[in-house]
XYZ file of N, CA, C and O in Angstrom:
380
model
N -14.774 4.816 14.908
C -14.903 3.404 15.109
C -15.302 3.161 16.555
O -14.691 3.686 17.461
N -16.317 2.322 16.785
C -16.754 1.974 18.140
C -16.324 0.550 18.448
O -16.414 -0.329 17.604
N -15.866 0.325 19.681
C -15.487 -1.017 20.071
C -16.695 -1.749 20.652
O -17.807 -1.233 20.657
N -16.468 -2.954 21.165
C -17.561 -3.778 21.692
C -18.240 -3.139 22.897
O -19.387 -3.440 23.196
N -17.544 -2.232 23.576
C -18.116 -1.563 24.740
C -18.784 -0.244 24.374
O -19.190 0.501 25.248
N -18.856 0.078 23.082
C -19.484 1.313 22.645
C -18.587 2.533 22.744
O -19.032 3.657 22.554
N -17.289 2.305 23.031
C -16.346 3.414 23.121
C -15.890 3.785 21.722
O -15.466 2.928 20.951
N -16.019 5.061 21.384
C -15.596 5.513 20.067
C -14.111 5.816 20.088
O -13.628 6.539 20.941
N -13.405 5.213 19.145
C -11.968 5.424 19.036
C -11.659 5.858 17.615
O -12.291 5.426 16.674
N -10.677 6.696 17.480
C -10.281 7.103 16.144
C -8.813 6.775 15.955
O -8.039 6.748 16.903
N -8.447 6.512 14.729
C -7.055 6.219 14.422
C -6.264 7.510 14.406
O -6.719 8.522 13.894
N -5.075 7.449 14.975
C -4.206 8.627 14.998
C -3.567 8.793 13.625
O -2.987 7.855 13.084
N -3.726 9.963 13.051
C -3.127 10.250 11.751
C -2.450 11.608 11.803
O -2.683 12.402 12.710
N -1.613 11.841 10.838
C -0.972 13.143 10.691
C -0.975 13.503 9.216
O -1.039 12.645 8.349
N -0.920 14.789 8.948
C -0.886 15.250 7.567
C 0.571 15.447 7.180
O 1.323 16.133 7.843
N 0.986 14.802 6.085
C 2.367 14.920 5.631
C 2.553 16.215 4.850
O 1.600 16.930 4.550
N 3.797 16.503 4.489
C 4.112 17.757 3.805
C 3.442 17.859 2.438
O 3.192 18.953 1.945
N 3.112 16.715 1.831
C 2.439 16.763 0.525
C 0.918 16.807 0.649
O 0.201 16.741 -0.340
N 0.404 16.921 1.889
C -1.030 17.072 2.105
C -1.791 15.781 2.295
O -2.980 15.800 2.566
N -1.112 14.630 2.168
C -1.797 13.357 2.367
C -1.818 13.002 3.849
O -1.000 13.474 4.629
N -2.765 12.173 4.227
C -2.888 11.739 5.613
C -2.147 10.425 5.788
O -2.348 9.494 5.015
N -1.301 10.359 6.807
C -0.490 9.173 7.091
C -0.766 8.717 8.521
O -1.087 9.536 9.371
N -0.597 7.407 8.795
C -0.730 6.951 10.181
C 0.319 7.639 11.050
O 1.433 7.884 10.612
N -0.053 7.970 12.266
C 0.875 8.611 13.185
C 1.642 7.526 13.931
O 1.149 6.941 14.882
N 2.865 7.258 13.469
C 3.693 6.210 14.047
C 4.012 6.521 15.499
O 4.067 5.633 16.342
N 4.175 7.796 15.822
C 4.499 8.154 17.202
C 3.357 7.787 18.148
O 3.589 7.454 19.310
N 2.121 7.815 17.664
C 0.984 7.421 18.503
C 1.096 5.940 18.867
O 0.847 5.561 20.000
N 1.477 5.110 17.906
C 1.663 3.682 18.166
C 2.763 3.440 19.174
O 2.664 2.575 20.046
N 3.835 4.226 19.076
C 4.941 4.081 20.027
C 4.512 4.511 21.421
O 4.918 3.919 22.418
N 3.685 5.543 21.501
C 3.183 6.005 22.795
C 2.294 4.945 23.433
O 2.410 4.662 24.628
N 1.415 4.351 22.646
C 0.539 3.287 23.145
C 1.387 2.105 23.606
O 1.177 1.558 24.687
N 2.368 1.717 22.798
C 3.234 0.593 23.153
C 3.987 0.876 24.452
O 4.135 -0.010 25.300
N 4.443 2.101 24.632
C 5.156 2.467 25.866
C 4.227 2.377 27.078
O 4.629 1.900 28.149
N 2.988 2.813 26.901
C 2.003 2.722 27.990
C 1.737 1.263 28.346
O 1.700 0.888 29.523
N 1.563 0.435 27.330
C 1.319 -0.993 27.547
C 2.521 -1.626 28.246
O 2.365 -2.392 29.205
N 3.716 -1.297 27.775
C 4.926 -1.868 28.362
C 5.030 -1.492 29.842
O 5.392 -2.315 30.677
N 4.661 -0.259 30.165
C 4.686 0.192 31.553
C 3.671 -0.594 32.396
O 3.962 -1.045 33.495
N 2.465 -0.788 31.858
C 1.437 -1.547 32.591
C 1.904 -2.973 32.871
O 1.700 -3.506 33.954
N 2.524 -3.588 31.867
C 3.015 -4.952 32.046
C 4.131 -4.997 33.094
O 4.158 -5.881 33.937
N 5.033 -4.035 33.040
C 6.156 -4.032 33.987
C 5.706 -3.729 35.413
O 6.367 -4.126 36.369
N 4.579 -3.051 35.573
C 4.040 -2.746 36.895
C 3.225 -3.893 37.484
O 2.834 -3.844 38.649
N 2.992 -4.926 36.688
C 2.230 -6.080 37.166
C 2.988 -6.782 38.292
O 4.219 -6.799 38.317
N 2.253 -7.377 39.201
C 2.881 -8.126 40.289
C 3.402 -9.485 39.810
O 4.089 -10.175 40.552
N 3.096 -9.849 38.572
C 3.551 -11.107 38.002
C 4.857 -10.877 37.240
O 4.891 -10.164 36.243
N 5.937 -11.512 37.706
C 7.252 -11.329 37.092
C 7.251 -11.725 35.608
O 7.965 -11.121 34.805
N 6.437 -12.692 35.238
C 6.403 -13.162 33.851
C 5.988 -12.055 32.877
O 6.380 -12.066 31.708
N 5.230 -11.082 33.347
C 4.763 -9.999 32.480
C 5.908 -9.080 32.050
O 5.819 -8.395 31.046
N 6.990 -9.074 32.816
C 8.104 -8.171 32.512
C 8.875 -8.612 31.282
O 9.611 -7.822 30.705
N 8.697 -9.865 30.854
C 9.373 -10.357 29.662
C 8.545 -10.239 28.396
O 8.993 -10.592 27.310
N 7.335 -9.714 28.521
C 6.442 -9.561 27.364
C 6.789 -8.269 26.631
O 6.984 -7.231 27.249
N 6.880 -8.344 25.316
C 7.123 -7.149 24.500
C 5.903 -6.888 23.637
O 5.040 -7.757 23.472
N 5.824 -5.689 23.077
C 4.670 -5.363 22.247
C 5.031 -4.336 21.187
O 6.023 -3.621 21.292
N 4.192 -4.297 20.177
C 4.241 -3.293 19.111
C 2.806 -2.874 18.844
O 1.890 -3.684 18.947
N 2.614 -1.610 18.492
C 1.272 -1.132 18.186
C 1.305 -0.318 16.898
O 2.153 0.563 16.732
N 0.396 -0.648 16.001
C 0.255 0.100 14.757
C -1.221 0.167 14.399
O -1.907 -0.858 14.392
N -1.691 1.354 14.132
C -3.105 1.573 13.763
C -4.073 0.979 14.789
O -5.113 0.439 14.424
N -3.712 1.041 16.065
C -4.593 0.559 17.116
C -4.539 -0.931 17.355
O -5.221 -1.449 18.231
N -3.724 -1.648 16.569
C -3.596 -3.096 16.737
C -2.327 -3.370 17.527
O -1.222 -3.060 17.082
N -2.496 -3.933 18.709
C -1.387 -4.226 19.603
C -1.022 -5.692 19.481
O -1.889 -6.560 19.564
N 0.265 -5.972 19.272
C 0.750 -7.346 19.168
C 1.626 -7.635 20.383
O 2.594 -6.919 20.638
N 1.258 -8.671 21.132
C 2.033 -9.114 22.289
C 2.922 -10.273 21.873
O 2.465 -11.193 21.181
N 4.201 -10.234 22.303
C 5.147 -11.303 21.980
C 5.963 -11.649 23.211
O 6.190 -10.807 24.075
N 6.420 -12.886 23.249
C 7.271 -13.339 24.340
C 6.852 -14.726 24.786
O 6.053 -15.391 24.129
N 7.423 -15.148 25.913
C 7.146 -16.470 26.460
C 6.667 -16.303 27.892
O 7.271 -15.565 28.678
N 5.571 -16.958 28.215
C 5.009 -16.928 29.569
C 4.879 -18.365 30.074
O 4.822 -19.302 29.277
N 4.824 -18.554 31.401
C 4.830 -19.914 31.949
C 3.515 -20.686 31.859
O 3.506 -21.896 32.046
N 2.407 -20.017 31.575
C 1.128 -20.736 31.544
C 0.120 -20.028 30.637
O 0.278 -18.846 30.317
N -0.922 -20.786 30.269
C -2.000 -20.196 29.478
C -2.677 -19.082 30.268
O -3.071 -18.066 29.709
N -2.795 -19.272 31.580
C -3.387 -18.237 32.436
C -2.618 -16.918 32.300
O -3.232 -15.847 32.194
N -1.299 -16.972 32.308
C -0.485 -15.759 32.169
C -0.663 -15.134 30.787
O -0.651 -13.911 30.641
N -0.836 -15.957 29.779
C -1.074 -15.452 28.419
C -2.367 -14.643 28.394
O -2.413 -13.535 27.866
N -3.414 -15.196 28.993
C -4.696 -14.503 29.039
C -4.626 -13.260 29.926
O -5.217 -12.231 29.616
N -3.906 -13.355 31.026
C -3.773 -12.226 31.937
C -3.081 -11.048 31.249
O -3.505 -9.901 31.394
N -2.050 -11.326 30.481
C -1.353 -10.260 29.747
C -2.327 -9.540 28.821
O -2.340 -8.300 28.740
N -3.144 -10.292 28.139
C -4.128 -9.712 27.225
C -5.118 -8.832 27.976
O -5.456 -7.732 27.532
N -5.570 -9.282 29.129
C -6.520 -8.498 29.923
C -5.888 -7.223 30.471
O -6.543 -6.188 30.555
N -4.622 -7.287 30.844
C -3.935 -6.112 31.377
C -3.897 -4.986 30.345
O -4.048 -3.819 30.678
N -3.736 -5.346 29.073
C -3.502 -4.321 28.043
C -4.729 -3.939 27.220
O -4.733 -2.903 26.569
N -5.771 -4.724 27.250
C -6.866 -4.489 26.291
C -7.641 -3.196 26.513
O -8.263 -2.691 25.583
N -7.596 -2.633 27.705
C -8.346 -1.409 27.961
C -7.481 -0.148 27.901
O -7.950 0.930 28.239
N -6.240 -0.303 27.462
C -5.363 0.860 27.319
C -5.902 1.728 26.187
O -6.260 1.225 25.114
N -5.984 3.030 26.429
C -6.468 3.945 25.402
C -5.572 3.867 24.175
O -4.345 3.890 24.282
N -6.196 3.735 23.018
C -5.454 3.623 21.765
C -5.343 2.195 21.267
O -4.936 1.956 20.140
N -5.713 1.215 22.097
C -5.695 -0.187 21.700
C -7.097 -0.565 21.219
O -8.045 -0.569 21.988
N -7.205 -0.850 19.932
C -8.491 -1.251 19.351
C -8.626 -2.769 19.294
O -9.729 -3.300 19.345
N -7.489 -3.455 19.157
C -7.487 -4.917 19.079
C -6.161 -5.426 19.617
O -5.145 -4.740 19.527
N -6.190 -6.644 20.171
C -4.978 -7.269 20.691
C -4.739 -8.573 19.941
O -5.626 -9.405 19.839
N -3.541 -8.711 19.393
C -3.104 -9.962 18.780
C -2.150 -10.588 19.790
O -1.072 -10.067 20.055
N -2.569 -11.696 20.383
C -1.803 -12.319 21.451
C -0.925 -13.427 20.858
O -1.361 -14.560 20.699
N 0.323 -13.063 20.540
C 1.283 -14.021 19.997
C 2.197 -14.590 21.073
O 3.281 -15.097 20.778
N 1.784 -14.489 22.328
C 2.596 -15.029 23.419
C 2.637 -16.556 23.323
O 1.651 -17.198 22.971
N 3.804 -17.107 23.627
C 3.972 -18.553 23.649
C 3.982 -19.030 25.100
O 4.501 -18.346 25.971
N 3.418 -20.200 25.324
C 3.401 -20.796 26.664
C 4.550 -21.798 26.740
O 4.704 -22.647 25.862
N 5.363 -21.672 27.814
C 6.484 -22.593 28.016
C 5.983 -24.025 28.134
O 4.914 -24.266 28.686
N 6.803 -24.953 27.673
C 6.479 -26.390 27.834
C 6.935 -26.889 29.166
O 7.826 -26.482 29.764
């Protein structure tokens, strides 16, 4: 699979004991851990409250941020992480 930048990415899979191919859940956890680290290293304190889950290359961001700008910034911080094919930005903006 190629993304919009022409980078070829493949889904992480593993072969189960019965010979079938299954998604590699540990790969999603590794990607999520990398994303979580990137967010926590941000100079913006609001990023430290963002959580994420990754499955089959689809990263979902959740939490509450103080502005639309921070919502977009979180998405930009994580979108180029290896293993992230798409970002679903479910962050809520505080009122």
